[in-house]
Short mmCIF file of C-alpha atoms in Angstrom, two decimals:
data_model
loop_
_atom_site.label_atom_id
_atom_site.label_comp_id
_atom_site.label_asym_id
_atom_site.label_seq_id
_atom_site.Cartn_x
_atom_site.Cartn_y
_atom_site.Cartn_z
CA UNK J 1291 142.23 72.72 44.37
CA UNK J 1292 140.62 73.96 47.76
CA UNK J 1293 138.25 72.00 49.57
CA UNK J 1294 135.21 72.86 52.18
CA UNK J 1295 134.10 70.84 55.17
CA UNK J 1296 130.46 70.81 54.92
CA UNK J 1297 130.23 71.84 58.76
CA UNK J 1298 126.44 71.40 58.61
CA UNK J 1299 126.22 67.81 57.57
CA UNK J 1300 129.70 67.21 59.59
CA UNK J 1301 127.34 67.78 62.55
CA UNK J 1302 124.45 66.50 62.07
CA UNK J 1303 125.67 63.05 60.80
CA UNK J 1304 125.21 59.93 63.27
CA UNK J 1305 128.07 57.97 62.13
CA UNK J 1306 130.55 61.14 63.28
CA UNK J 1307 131.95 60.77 66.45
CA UNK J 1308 131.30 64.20 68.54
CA UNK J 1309 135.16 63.99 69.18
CA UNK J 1310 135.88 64.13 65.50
CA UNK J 1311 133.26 67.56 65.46
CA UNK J 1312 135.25 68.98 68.46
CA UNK J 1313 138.19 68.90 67.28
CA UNK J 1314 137.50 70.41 63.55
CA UNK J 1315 135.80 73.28 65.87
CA UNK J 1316 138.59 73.26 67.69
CA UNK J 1317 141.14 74.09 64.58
CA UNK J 1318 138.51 76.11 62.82
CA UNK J 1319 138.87 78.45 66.67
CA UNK J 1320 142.73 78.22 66.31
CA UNK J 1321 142.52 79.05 62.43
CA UNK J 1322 140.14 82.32 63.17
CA UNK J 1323 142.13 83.65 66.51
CA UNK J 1324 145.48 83.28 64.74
CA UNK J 1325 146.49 80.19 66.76
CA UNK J 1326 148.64 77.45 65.72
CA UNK J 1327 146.47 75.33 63.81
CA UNK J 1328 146.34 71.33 65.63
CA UNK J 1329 147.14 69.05 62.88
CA UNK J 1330 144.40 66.80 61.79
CA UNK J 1331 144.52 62.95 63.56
CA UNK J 1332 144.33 60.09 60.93
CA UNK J 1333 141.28 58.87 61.96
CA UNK J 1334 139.38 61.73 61.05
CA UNK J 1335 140.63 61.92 58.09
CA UNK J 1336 137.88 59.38 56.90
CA UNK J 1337 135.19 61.31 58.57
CA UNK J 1338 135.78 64.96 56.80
CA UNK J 1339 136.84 63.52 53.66
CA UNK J 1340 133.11 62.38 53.54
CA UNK J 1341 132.04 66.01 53.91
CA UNK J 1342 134.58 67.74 51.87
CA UNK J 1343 133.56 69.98 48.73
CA UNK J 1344 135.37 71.48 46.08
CA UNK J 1345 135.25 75.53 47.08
CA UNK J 1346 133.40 77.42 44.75
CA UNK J 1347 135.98 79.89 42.75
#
């Protein structure tokens, strides 16, 4: 099963820390220039599990 971070809400939510956002931008950059992809920390796990969607087929 694939899953989406809602980047949107990921954003615009208050309890989000703006490092946690940085950082998914950050691998989302790496991911679309052919980069090595950072692995994601533990605690933000929590943060864009709360976002995550099941990709539409």
């Amino acid at each position: 099963m694939t899953y989406v971070i809602n980047l949107w809400d990921l954003i615009h939510d208050p309890d989000v820390p703006k490092d946690v956002v940085q950082r998914f931008l950050t691998r989302q950059r790496a991911r679309t220039t052919g980069r090595t992809i950072p692995d994601i920390p533990a605690e933000d796990l929590p943060h864009l599990e709360r976002h995550a969607r099941e990709s539409p087929p």
